[in-house]
Coordinates of C-alpha atoms in Angstrom, one line a residue:
Chain Q
M1 CA -32.8 -20.2 9.2
S2 CA -33.9 -23.6 10.5
T3 CA -34.2 -22.1 14.3
V4 CA -37.4 -20.0 13.1
S5 CA -39.4 -23.0 12.4
E6 CA -38.6 -24.4 15.7
T7 CA -40.8 -21.8 17.3
T8 CA -43.9 -22.3 15.4
P9 CA -46.8 -24.3 17.6
A10 CA -47.0 -27.8 18.1
P11 CA -43.5 -29.1 16.6
P12 CA -42.8 -32.6 16.3
A13 CA -40.8 -34.4 18.9
P14 CA -37.5 -34.2 17.9
L15 CA -37.6 -30.5 16.9
L16 CA -39.2 -30.1 20.7
A17 CA -36.5 -31.9 22.0
F18 CA -34.0 -29.9 20.3
W19 CA -35.8 -26.9 21.5
R20 CA -35.6 -28.0 25.1
D21 CA -31.7 -28.5 25.0
F22 CA -31.0 -25.3 23.0
S23 CA -33.1 -23.0 25.1
R24 CA -31.3 -24.4 28.3
N25 CA -28.4 -22.4 26.9
R26 CA -28.9 -18.8 27.8
G27 CA -26.0 -17.3 25.9
A28 CA -27.7 -19.1 22.8
L29 CA -31.1 -17.6 23.6
A30 CA -30.0 -13.9 24.1
G31 CA -28.3 -14.6 20.8
L32 CA -31.3 -15.9 19.1
L33 CA -33.6 -12.7 20.4
F34 CA -30.7 -10.0 19.3
I35 CA -30.8 -11.9 16.0
L36 CA -34.5 -11.5 15.8
L37 CA -34.5 -7.7 16.9
V38 CA -31.7 -7.1 14.0
V39 CA -34.3 -9.3 11.4
F40 CA -36.9 -7.0 12.7
C41 CA -35.1 -3.6 12.0
A42 CA -34.1 -4.9 9.0
V43 CA -37.4 -6.2 7.6
F44 CA -39.4 -2.6 9.3
A45 CA -36.4 -0.3 8.5
P46 CA -38.8 1.8 6.5
I47 CA -40.8 2.1 9.4
V48 CA -39.0 1.8 12.3
A49 CA -35.7 4.1 11.2
P50 CA -36.6 7.9 12.4
H51 CA -35.3 9.4 9.4
A52 CA -33.8 8.1 5.6
A53 CA -30.3 6.8 5.4
D54 CA -29.0 9.7 3.6
T55 CA -31.0 12.6 4.6
Q56 CA -28.6 15.2 6.0
Y57 CA -29.3 17.4 8.4
R58 CA -27.1 20.7 7.7
D59 CA -27.6 22.4 11.1
N60 CA -26.5 19.1 12.9
F61 CA -23.0 18.5 12.0
L62 CA -21.5 16.0 14.5
T63 CA -24.1 16.4 17.1
A64 CA -23.6 14.4 20.4
P65 CA -26.6 12.2 21.5
P66 CA -28.9 13.9 23.6
W67 CA -28.1 11.6 26.6
A68 CA -24.5 12.5 26.6
G69 CA -24.3 16.4 26.0
G70 CA -26.2 16.9 22.8
D71 CA -29.3 19.0 22.4
D72 CA -31.4 17.3 19.8
W73 CA -34.2 14.5 20.4
R74 CA -34.4 13.9 17.0
F75 CA -31.0 11.9 16.7
L76 CA -30.8 9.4 19.4
L77 CA -27.4 8.3 18.8
G78 CA -26.0 11.6 17.4
T79 CA -25.2 12.5 14.0
D80 CA -22.1 12.3 11.5
D81 CA -19.7 14.6 9.8
V82 CA -22.5 15.4 7.2
G83 CA -25.5 15.4 9.4
R84 CA -26.9 12.2 8.9
D85 CA -28.6 10.4 11.9
I86 CA -26.6 7.6 13.2
L87 CA -29.4 5.3 14.5
S88 CA -31.2 5.1 11.1
R89 CA -28.3 4.5 9.2
I90 CA -27.4 1.3 11.7
M91 CA -30.9 0.4 11.1
W92 CA -30.9 0.7 7.5
G93 CA -27.3 -0.9 7.8
S94 CA -28.8 -3.9 9.1
Q95 CA -30.5 -4.9 5.9
L96 CA -27.2 -5.3 4.4
S97 CA -25.3 -7.0 6.7
L98 CA -28.1 -9.8 7.2
F99 CA -28.1 -9.8 3.1
I100 CA -24.3 -10.1 3.1
G101 CA -24.3 -13.2 5.5
A102 CA -27.1 -14.9 3.7
I103 CA -25.7 -14.5 0.2
V104 CA -21.9 -15.6 1.6
V105 CA -23.2 -18.5 3.5
T106 CA -25.8 -19.6 0.8
L107 CA -23.2 -19.4 -1.8
S108 CA -19.9 -20.9 0.0
L109 CA -22.2 -23.5 1.9
G110 CA -23.6 -24.6 -1.7
V111 CA -20.3 -24.8 -3.6
G112 CA -18.5 -26.1 -0.7
V113 CA -20.9 -28.9 0.1
L114 CA -21.0 -30.1 -3.6
L115 CA -17.2 -29.8 -3.7
G116 CA -16.9 -32.0 -0.5
L117 CA -19.0 -34.4 -1.5
V118 CA -17.5 -34.9 -5.0
A119 CA -13.9 -35.1 -3.2
G120 CA -15.3 -37.4 -0.4
F121 CA -16.7 -39.9 -2.8
S122 CA -14.2 -39.9 -5.6
R123 CA -11.0 -40.2 -3.3
G124 CA -8.7 -40.0 -6.2
L125 CA -7.0 -37.7 -8.4
L126 CA -10.0 -35.5 -8.4
D127 CA -10.0 -35.5 -4.4
Q128 CA -6.2 -34.6 -4.7
F129 CA -6.8 -31.9 -7.0
I130 CA -9.7 -30.3 -4.9
M131 CA -8.2 -31.0 -1.6
R132 CA -4.6 -29.1 -2.8
L133 CA -6.6 -26.2 -4.5
M134 CA -8.1 -25.6 -0.8
D135 CA -4.8 -25.7 0.9
V136 CA -3.5 -23.0 -1.7
L137 CA -6.7 -21.1 -0.5
M138 CA -6.0 -21.4 3.0
A139 CA -2.3 -20.6 2.8
I140 CA -2.9 -17.2 2.3
P141 CA -4.3 -15.0 5.0
S142 CA -8.0 -15.3 4.7
L143 CA -8.9 -11.3 4.9
L144 CA -5.5 -10.8 2.4
L145 CA -6.9 -13.2 0.0
A146 CA -10.3 -11.6 0.3
V147 CA -8.9 -7.9 -0.1
A148 CA -6.7 -9.4 -3.4
I149 CA -10.1 -11.1 -4.7
V150 CA -11.8 -7.6 -4.4
A151 CA -8.7 -5.8 -6.0
V152 CA -9.4 -8.1 -9.3
L153 CA -13.0 -7.8 -9.4
G154 CA -13.1 -3.9 -8.5
P155 CA -14.6 -2.6 -5.5
S156 CA -18.2 -2.9 -4.7
L157 CA -20.4 -5.1 -2.4
T158 CA -21.4 -7.5 -4.7
N159 CA -17.5 -8.4 -5.4
A160 CA -16.7 -8.1 -1.5
M161 CA -19.5 -10.7 -1.0
I162 CA -18.2 -12.9 -4.1
A163 CA -14.5 -12.7 -2.5
I164 CA -15.6 -13.5 1.0
A165 CA -17.6 -16.4 0.0
I166 CA -14.5 -17.8 -1.9
V167 CA -12.4 -17.5 1.2
V168 CA -14.4 -19.2 3.3
L169 CA -15.1 -22.2 0.9
P170 CA -12.2 -24.3 2.2
H171 CA -13.8 -24.8 5.6
Y172 CA -17.1 -26.0 4.1
V173 CA -15.1 -28.4 1.8
R174 CA -12.7 -29.9 4.3
L175 CA -16.0 -30.2 7.0
T176 CA -18.2 -31.9 4.5
R177 CA -15.4 -34.3 3.0
A178 CA -14.4 -35.3 6.5
T179 CA -17.7 -36.0 7.6
V180 CA -18.5 -37.8 4.3
I181 CA -15.5 -40.1 4.7
G182 CA -16.7 -40.9 8.1
E183 CA -20.2 -41.7 7.1
L184 CA -18.9 -44.1 4.1
A185 CA -17.4 -46.2 6.4
K186 CA -20.5 -47.2 8.2
D187 CA -23.0 -50.2 7.6
Y188 CA -26.1 -48.4 6.5
V189 CA -24.1 -46.9 3.4
T190 CA -22.9 -50.3 2.6
A191 CA -26.5 -51.4 2.8
S192 CA -27.8 -49.1 0.2
R193 CA -25.2 -49.1 -2.0
I194 CA -25.6 -53.0 -2.0
A195 CA -29.1 -52.3 -2.3
G196 CA -28.4 -50.6 -6.0
A197 CA -28.5 -46.8 -4.8
G198 CA -27.2 -44.4 -7.5
I199 CA -24.3 -42.2 -6.7
L200 CA -26.6 -39.1 -7.0
R201 CA -29.2 -40.8 -4.7
M202 CA -26.3 -42.0 -2.1
M203 CA -24.5 -38.6 -2.2
M204 CA -27.8 -36.6 -1.6
I205 CA -30.3 -38.6 0.2
V206 CA -28.2 -41.3 2.1
V207 CA -25.3 -39.7 3.3
L208 CA -25.7 -35.8 3.1
P209 CA -28.8 -35.4 5.8
N210 CA -26.3 -37.2 8.1
C211 CA -23.7 -34.9 7.3
L212 CA -25.8 -31.9 8.2
A213 CA -25.3 -31.1 12.1
P214 CA -21.7 -29.8 11.7
L215 CA -22.4 -28.2 8.5
I216 CA -25.4 -26.1 9.9
V217 CA -23.2 -24.8 13.1
Q218 CA -20.4 -23.8 10.7
A219 CA -22.9 -21.9 8.6
T220 CA -24.2 -20.1 11.4
L221 CA -20.9 -19.4 12.6
G222 CA -20.1 -18.3 9.1
F223 CA -22.6 -15.7 9.0
S224 CA -20.9 -13.9 11.9
S225 CA -17.5 -14.1 9.9
A226 CA -19.0 -12.8 6.6
I227 CA -20.5 -9.9 8.5
L228 CA -17.1 -9.4 10.2
D229 CA -15.1 -9.6 6.7
A230 CA -17.8 -7.4 4.9
A231 CA -17.3 -4.7 7.5
A232 CA -13.5 -5.0 7.2
L233 CA -13.6 -4.6 3.7
G234 CA -15.8 -1.9 3.8
F235 CA -13.4 -0.5 6.3
L236 CA -10.5 -0.7 3.7
G237 CA -12.7 1.0 1.2
L238 CA -13.1 -2.1 -0.7
G239 CA -16.6 -3.5 0.1
A240 CA -19.8 -1.4 0.1
Q241 CA -19.0 2.6 -1.0
P242 CA -20.1 5.9 0.5
P243 CA -22.7 6.7 0.9
T244 CA -24.2 3.4 1.6
P245 CA -25.2 2.8 5.3
E246 CA -22.9 -0.3 5.6
W247 CA -21.2 -0.6 8.9
G248 CA -17.9 -1.4 8.3
T249 CA -18.0 2.0 5.6
M250 CA -19.4 3.8 8.2
L251 CA -16.5 3.4 10.8
A252 CA -13.9 3.9 7.6
D253 CA -15.5 7.7 7.3
A254 CA -15.6 7.9 10.9
K255 CA -12.0 7.2 11.4
K256 CA -10.5 10.7 11.5
F257 CA -13.0 11.9 14.3
V258 CA -11.8 9.7 17.2
Q259 CA -8.9 11.8 17.3
S260 CA -11.0 14.7 17.8
G261 CA -13.1 13.3 20.6
H262 CA -16.3 12.5 18.4
W263 CA -16.8 8.9 20.0
W264 CA -20.3 8.4 18.9
V265 CA -19.5 8.3 15.2
V266 CA -17.3 5.3 15.8
T267 CA -18.9 3.2 19.0
F268 CA -22.1 3.0 17.4
P269 CA -21.5 1.2 14.2
G270 CA -18.7 -0.6 16.1
L271 CA -21.0 -2.2 18.4
A272 CA -23.6 -3.0 16.0
I273 CA -21.2 -5.1 14.0
L274 CA -19.6 -6.6 17.6
L275 CA -23.2 -7.4 19.0
T276 CA -24.5 -8.8 15.8
V277 CA -21.5 -11.1 15.2
L278 CA -21.5 -12.1 18.7
A279 CA -25.1 -13.1 18.7
F280 CA -24.6 -15.3 15.7
N281 CA -21.6 -17.0 17.5
L282 CA -23.7 -17.5 21.0
L283 CA -26.4 -19.2 18.5
G284 CA -23.6 -21.2 16.5
D285 CA -22.3 -22.3 20.1
G286 CA -25.5 -23.1 21.3
L287 CA -26.7 -25.0 18.2
R288 CA -23.6 -27.1 18.2
D289 CA -24.3 -28.0 21.7
A290 CA -27.9 -28.8 20.9
L291 CA -27.2 -30.6 17.4
D292 CA -24.4 -32.2 17.8
P293 CA -23.5 -33.1 21.8
K294 CA -20.0 -35.1 20.6
L295 CA -18.5 -31.6 20.0
K296 CA -19.7 -29.9 23.0
E297 CA -17.1 -28.3 24.9
R298 CA -16.5 -29.1 28.5
Chain L
M1 CA 16.2 -35.9 12.7
L2 CA 17.6 -34.3 9.3
S3 CA 15.6 -36.5 7.0
S4 CA 12.5 -36.0 8.5
F5 CA 12.9 -32.4 8.4
L6 CA 13.7 -32.6 4.7
R7 CA 10.9 -35.1 4.3
R8 CA 8.6 -32.3 5.8
L9 CA 10.1 -29.5 3.7
A10 CA 9.4 -31.4 0.4
T11 CA 5.5 -31.8 1.2
A12 CA 5.5 -28.0 1.5
I13 CA 7.0 -27.4 -2.1
P14 CA 3.7 -28.2 -3.9
S15 CA 1.9 -25.3 -1.6
L16 CA 4.4 -23.3 -2.5
I17 CA 4.3 -23.7 -6.4
G18 CA 0.5 -23.6 -6.4
V19 CA 0.7 -19.9 -4.3
I20 CA 3.3 -19.0 -7.0
I21 CA 0.7 -19.9 -10.0
V22 CA -2.2 -18.5 -8.1
T23 CA -0.3 -15.0 -7.4
F24 CA 0.5 -15.1 -11.0
L25 CA -3.0 -15.8 -12.5
L26 CA -4.3 -13.3 -10.1
T27 CA -2.2 -10.5 -10.4
R28 CA -2.5 -11.0 -14.4
V29 CA -6.0 -10.5 -14.3
L30 CA -6.1 -7.4 -12.3
P31 CA -7.8 -4.6 -13.8
G32 CA -6.3 -1.7 -15.0
D33 CA -3.4 -1.2 -18.0
T34 CA -0.1 -1.5 -16.2
A35 CA 1.5 0.0 -19.0
A36 CA -0.4 3.0 -19.4
Y37 CA -0.2 3.7 -15.8
F38 CA 3.4 3.2 -15.6
A39 CA 3.6 5.9 -18.6
G40 CA 1.9 8.6 -16.9
P41 CA -1.5 10.2 -18.2
A42 CA 0.4 12.2 -20.6
A43 CA 2.1 9.4 -22.8
T44 CA 1.5 9.0 -26.2
P45 CA 0.3 5.4 -27.4
E46 CA 3.8 4.8 -28.9
A47 CA 5.4 5.4 -25.5
I48 CA 2.7 3.1 -23.6
E49 CA 3.5 0.7 -26.6
E50 CA 7.4 0.9 -25.7
I51 CA 6.9 0.5 -21.7
R52 CA 4.8 -2.5 -22.5
V53 CA 7.2 -4.5 -24.7
K54 CA 9.9 -3.0 -21.8
L55 CA 8.0 -4.6 -19.2
G56 CA 7.4 -7.8 -21.1
L57 CA 3.7 -7.3 -21.0
D58 CA 3.1 -7.6 -24.9
K59 CA 4.3 -11.7 -24.4
S60 CA 1.5 -14.4 -24.2
I61 CA 0.6 -15.2 -20.4
P62 CA 2.7 -18.9 -20.7
E63 CA 5.7 -16.8 -21.7
Q64 CA 5.4 -14.3 -19.3
F65 CA 5.1 -16.7 -16.5
V66 CA 8.1 -18.2 -17.6
D67 CA 9.9 -15.1 -17.4
Y68 CA 8.2 -14.6 -13.9
V69 CA 9.9 -17.8 -12.7
G70 CA 13.1 -17.4 -14.2
A71 CA 13.5 -13.8 -12.4
L72 CA 12.3 -15.5 -9.2
V73 CA 14.9 -17.9 -8.9
Q74 CA 17.4 -15.2 -9.1
G75 CA 15.7 -13.3 -6.4
D76 CA 14.1 -10.9 -8.6
L77 CA 10.7 -10.0 -7.8
G78 CA 10.3 -7.1 -10.4
S79 CA 10.1 -3.3 -9.7
S80 CA 7.1 -1.2 -7.8
L81 CA 5.4 1.1 -10.3
T82 CA 4.6 3.4 -7.1
T83 CA 7.6 3.6 -5.2
G84 CA 10.0 2.8 -8.2
Q85 CA 12.2 0.6 -5.9
P86 CA 12.9 -3.3 -6.5
V87 CA 10.0 -5.1 -4.7
I88 CA 12.4 -6.8 -2.6
Q89 CA 13.9 -4.1 -1.3
D90 CA 10.5 -2.5 -0.2
I91 CA 10.0 -5.8 1.3
I92 CA 12.8 -5.8 3.1
D93 CA 12.4 -2.0 4.6
R94 CA 8.9 -2.7 5.4
L95 CA 8.6 -6.3 7.0
P96 CA 10.4 -5.6 9.8
A97 CA 7.6 -3.1 10.9
S98 CA 4.8 -5.6 10.2
A99 CA 7.0 -8.5 11.6
E100 CA 7.7 -6.5 15.1
L101 CA 3.9 -5.3 15.4
T102 CA 2.9 -8.8 15.0
L103 CA 5.3 -10.5 17.2
F104 CA 5.0 -8.1 20.0
G105 CA 0.9 -8.6 20.0
L106 CA 1.5 -12.2 19.6
F107 CA 4.1 -12.2 22.5
I108 CA 1.4 -10.2 25.3
A109 CA -1.3 -12.5 23.8
I110 CA 0.3 -15.6 24.9
A111 CA 1.5 -14.2 28.4
V112 CA -1.9 -13.2 28.7
A113 CA -4.0 -16.1 27.3
V114 CA -2.1 -19.1 28.4
P115 CA -1.9 -18.3 32.1
L116 CA -5.5 -17.4 31.9
G117 CA -6.1 -21.0 30.1
I118 CA -4.4 -22.6 32.5
L119 CA -6.3 -21.0 35.7
A120 CA -9.7 -21.3 33.8
A121 CA -9.1 -25.2 33.5
V122 CA -7.6 -26.0 36.8
R123 CA -10.6 -24.1 38.7
Q124 CA -13.2 -25.1 36.6
G125 CA -16.3 -22.8 37.2
S126 CA -14.4 -20.3 38.9
W127 CA -14.6 -16.6 38.1
I128 CA -11.6 -17.1 36.2
D129 CA -13.1 -19.5 33.9
H130 CA -16.1 -17.5 33.2
L131 CA -13.9 -14.8 32.7
C132 CA -12.1 -17.1 30.3
R133 CA -15.6 -18.1 28.5
I134 CA -16.2 -14.5 28.1
V135 CA -12.9 -13.6 26.6
A136 CA -13.2 -16.4 24.3
T137 CA -16.7 -15.4 22.9
A138 CA -16.3 -12.0 22.9
G139 CA -12.7 -11.9 21.7
V140 CA -13.9 -13.7 18.3
S141 CA -16.6 -11.2 17.9
L142 CA -14.8 -8.0 18.1
P143 CA -13.8 -6.4 14.8
V144 CA -10.3 -5.5 14.9
F145 CA -10.5 -1.9 13.4
F146 CA -13.1 -1.3 16.1
T147 CA -10.9 -2.4 19.2
G148 CA -8.1 -0.3 17.5
L149 CA -10.2 2.7 17.0
L150 CA -11.5 2.5 20.7
L151 CA -8.1 2.0 22.3
V152 CA -7.1 5.4 20.3
Y153 CA -10.1 7.2 21.9
V154 CA -9.4 5.9 25.1
F155 CA -5.6 6.0 25.1
Y156 CA -4.8 8.8 23.3
Y157 CA -7.9 11.1 23.3
I158 CA -9.3 10.6 27.0
L159 CA -6.3 9.6 29.0
G160 CA -3.5 11.5 26.8
W161 CA -1.1 7.9 27.8
A162 CA -0.2 7.1 24.1
P163 CA 1.1 9.2 21.5
A164 CA -0.9 10.2 18.2
P165 CA -1.4 7.0 16.4
L166 CA 0.6 8.0 13.3
G167 CA 3.1 5.2 12.8
R168 CA 6.5 3.5 14.0
L169 CA 8.5 6.6 15.8
D170 CA 7.5 10.4 16.8
V171 CA 8.1 12.9 14.2
F172 CA 11.0 14.4 16.6
A173 CA 12.7 11.1 17.3
F174 CA 15.6 9.8 15.0
P175 CA 15.6 6.2 14.0
P176 CA 18.8 4.4 14.7
D177 CA 20.6 3.1 11.6
P178 CA 18.7 0.0 10.5
I179 CA 20.5 -3.1 11.7
T180 CA 17.7 -5.7 12.1
G181 CA 15.4 -3.4 10.8
F182 CA 13.3 -4.0 14.4
L183 CA 13.2 -0.6 16.1
L184 CA 13.3 -2.2 19.6
I185 CA 16.0 -4.4 19.0
D186 CA 17.8 -1.8 17.1
C187 CA 17.7 0.8 19.7
V188 CA 19.1 -1.7 22.3
L189 CA 22.3 -2.6 20.2
V190 CA 22.9 0.9 19.7
G191 CA 21.9 1.6 23.3
D192 CA 19.8 4.7 22.1
W193 CA 16.7 4.3 25.4
E194 CA 15.3 7.4 24.4
T195 CA 14.3 6.2 21.0
L196 CA 13.6 2.8 22.7
G197 CA 11.0 4.4 24.9
S198 CA 9.5 6.4 22.1
A199 CA 9.5 3.2 20.2
L200 CA 7.7 1.4 22.8
A201 CA 5.1 3.9 23.3
Q202 CA 4.0 3.9 19.6
L203 CA 4.0 0.0 19.4
A204 CA 2.0 -0.4 22.8
V205 CA -1.2 0.5 21.3
P206 CA -1.5 -1.2 18.1
S207 CA 0.0 -4.4 19.4
A208 CA -2.7 -4.5 22.2
T209 CA -5.3 -4.5 19.3
L210 CA -3.6 -7.3 17.6
A211 CA -3.4 -8.9 21.0
I212 CA -6.9 -8.8 22.2
F213 CA -7.6 -10.1 18.7
A214 CA -5.5 -13.2 19.4
L215 CA -6.2 -13.6 22.7
A216 CA -9.6 -15.5 22.2
P217 CA -8.3 -18.9 20.4
I218 CA -5.4 -19.2 22.4
T219 CA -7.3 -19.1 25.9
R220 CA -9.9 -21.4 24.7
I221 CA -7.3 -24.2 23.4
T222 CA -5.4 -23.6 26.5
R223 CA -8.3 -24.2 28.5
A224 CA -9.6 -27.3 26.6
S225 CA -6.4 -29.2 26.2
M226 CA -5.7 -28.9 29.8
L227 CA -8.7 -30.1 30.5
S228 CA -8.5 -33.2 28.7
V229 CA -4.9 -33.7 30.1
L230 CA -5.9 -32.8 33.8
S231 CA -8.4 -36.0 33.6
S232 CA -5.7 -38.1 32.6
E233 CA -4.2 -41.1 34.5
F234 CA -0.8 -39.9 34.4
V235 CA -1.5 -36.6 36.3
R236 CA -4.0 -38.5 38.8
T237 CA -0.6 -40.5 39.7
A238 CA 1.5 -37.3 39.8
R239 CA -0.9 -36.0 42.3
A240 CA -1.1 -39.3 44.2
S241 CA 2.6 -39.4 44.5
G242 CA 2.5 -36.3 46.5
L243 CA 4.2 -34.1 44.0
S244 CA 3.2 -29.9 44.8
P245 CA 0.3 -28.8 42.6
F246 CA 2.5 -26.5 40.8
K247 CA 4.9 -28.9 39.6
V248 CA 2.0 -31.2 38.5
I249 CA 0.2 -28.6 36.6
V250 CA 3.1 -26.8 35.1
G251 CA 5.5 -29.6 34.8
Y252 CA 3.4 -32.5 33.8
A253 CA 0.1 -31.2 32.8
F254 CA 0.9 -28.3 30.9
R255 CA 3.8 -29.7 28.9
N256 CA 1.4 -32.3 27.7
A257 CA -1.1 -29.7 26.7
M258 CA 1.1 -27.8 24.7
L259 CA 0.8 -29.4 21.6
P260 CA -2.4 -28.2 20.2
V261 CA -2.0 -24.7 21.7
I262 CA 1.5 -24.6 19.4
T263 CA -0.6 -25.8 16.6
T264 CA -3.3 -23.0 17.2
L265 CA -0.4 -20.4 17.5
G266 CA 0.3 -21.1 14.0
M267 CA -3.2 -20.7 12.6
V268 CA -3.1 -17.5 15.0
F269 CA -0.2 -16.2 13.5
S270 CA -1.6 -16.4 10.1
F271 CA -5.0 -14.7 11.3
L272 CA -2.4 -11.9 12.6
L273 CA -1.1 -11.3 9.3
G274 CA -4.4 -10.8 7.8
A275 CA -5.4 -8.3 10.8
N276 CA -2.2 -6.8 10.5
V277 CA -3.6 -4.8 7.3
L278 CA -6.5 -3.6 9.5
V279 CA -4.4 -2.1 12.1
E280 CA -1.9 -0.6 10.1
K281 CA -4.6 1.2 8.4
V282 CA -5.9 2.5 12.0
F283 CA -2.3 3.4 13.1
A284 CA -0.6 4.6 10.1
W285 CA 1.7 1.9 10.5
P286 CA 4.2 1.7 7.5
G287 CA 4.3 -2.0 7.4
I288 CA 4.0 -4.9 4.5
G289 CA 0.0 -5.0 4.8
S290 CA -0.8 -1.3 3.7
Y291 CA 1.9 -1.5 1.0
A292 CA 0.0 -4.5 -0.5
V293 CA -3.4 -3.1 -0.4
E294 CA -2.1 0.3 -1.9
A295 CA -0.2 -1.4 -4.4
L296 CA -3.4 -3.6 -5.3
I297 CA -5.7 -0.3 -5.4
A298 CA -3.3 0.9 -7.8
S299 CA -2.9 -2.2 -10.1
D300 CA 0.4 -2.8 -9.5
Y301 CA 1.2 -6.2 -9.8
A302 CA 4.7 -7.0 -8.9
P303 CA 4.5 -5.7 -5.4
V304 CA 1.3 -7.9 -4.8
Q305 CA 3.1 -11.0 -6.1
G306 CA 5.9 -10.4 -3.8
F307 CA 3.9 -9.9 -0.8
V308 CA 1.8 -12.8 -1.3
L309 CA 4.8 -15.0 -2.1
A310 CA 6.5 -13.4 1.1
M311 CA 3.2 -14.4 3.2
A312 CA 3.1 -17.7 1.9
I313 CA 6.9 -18.5 2.6
M314 CA 6.7 -17.2 6.2
Y315 CA 3.4 -19.3 6.6
V316 CA 5.1 -22.8 5.3
V317 CA 8.5 -21.6 7.6
L318 CA 6.0 -21.2 10.4
N319 CA 4.4 -24.8 10.1
L320 CA 8.0 -26.4 9.4
L321 CA 9.0 -24.6 13.0
I322 CA 5.9 -26.1 14.5
D323 CA 6.3 -29.4 13.4
L324 CA 10.3 -29.0 14.8
L325 CA 8.5 -27.8 17.9
Y326 CA 6.5 -30.5 18.2
G327 CA 9.5 -33.0 18.3
V328 CA 11.3 -30.9 20.9
I329 CA 8.5 -30.9 23.3
D330 CA 7.1 -34.3 22.8
P331 CA 9.8 -37.1 21.9
R332 CA 6.7 -39.7 21.2
V333 CA 6.1 -37.5 18.0
R334 CA 9.9 -37.5 16.9
I335 CA 9.9 -41.4 17.2
E336 CA 6.7 -41.9 15.1
G337 CA 7.8 -39.3 12.6

């Protein structure tokens, strides 16, 4: 992500100014730190995780965490119903969640920006067609549409990602189109048109860079909703399939143990989702305030 | 008023046609052979073929579409293969359960979020404002199924206040004969207070789950909208004229801040319809969302089409209602429209 490059030494002045604005927001900074922690866990999971994701310790079914009545310090967050270490599964699962976020955002951002640019530039029948299609996509509640698409493609993690990318597409298309139309009315665009810039140059080099700020913000927030939706699909049994350590799938397995009081099986994967999503939301809010002061909430 | 209503209704028709086409296409590409599923595992190829002809699945896709739209116009949504009932009957049976849950959740959310948002805007920078900010940020990050499971753990397992999360009613309670299908309303109409209590107890935790989910966007928009109205000239004039703070805030400012809030409510309702599927799964709620998911997994396409169509119609009707509400709340919109 773009935020990583800002931390490199001696950045140029605009980036420095951006960093100054951004780091003033403590929530956003905390979000960034937590995301770095998750990235660290994901990258170094083979080294950091105390156990493999699918090793079963058959003497330790549903062991409580040692600091909450359990007796085994090998399992810091307890074990699940088939004796797998929950902490390790959460760490391995962070790989999946970040992967899901990255793929979904790349797919939907890429296609969405392209469609938005085409719609914004053409402003004719094509525009009408694209936007009406997006209206139809938006008329169906997003999770249900994702469920329907997964049902067509078959339940798997890949298909869940495709489904979520399709579901969030309208946001990017609408945002791009609206910003493009706003930019097209400005003088610099007219100037480059008069100077003879071709349509591709107008789209990619003249207009698009000026639309980036809201798109970056939307992409960061899109990361969080992608992780949330993928977990929801996993929970419904339509996303990653067991024994994959995906956080939502872990919760679906653990559902029945809440009523028998094995709270740790449910709480920790849930907290992992909550904190990661919260971190991305805080980061997105911070980026919006720093990149796009006009949108700042009072 | 009527003509603007009709004009508004006409703009919804293209969306509905789009939804009909999309659901039709979506369900025709569902994997699995519907005829084979319907015939059962022991059926001979001839029997499967016979059923295929009976269901009209041997025709070309455009022909099937014409058949589908023709049946739709007559109010026939086909039959569910899993329940063996007409889809329209299944939807009528199950929609009230979902609607009761969603509306009750939305009602709780509004009752908490709107006053919270107003107070946060009036006392900007106070602890209420910070609380509001926390609710708005944390609320959008909470996975709704996780909230549900946590609430079940706390209120059922630890405190024992809530009944087991298994459906709309206790196994020992008898539901009244359906009049509206809404258990709460039916119980009141019949005067069955015991069942009413039981139904309320079952409803409390799932609707609280939905309410927590809906809290964040409503609080956020109420606060933002109130802030912009409170800084406007007419509020200053009202204050300068010596009106009581309550009258200024509720009678003048809030009435003007309501439009964005109502718009957001429409959006929140659509989110809630989606979140319903998850909540229904956690609480074994016999609603329309779980019905659709089960049908999808069994590649039983008629219920799925019926469900998506019902959702889309609800969504369109809701947006229509919201547009009409605009006119009621703010006469200026009516004149311009």
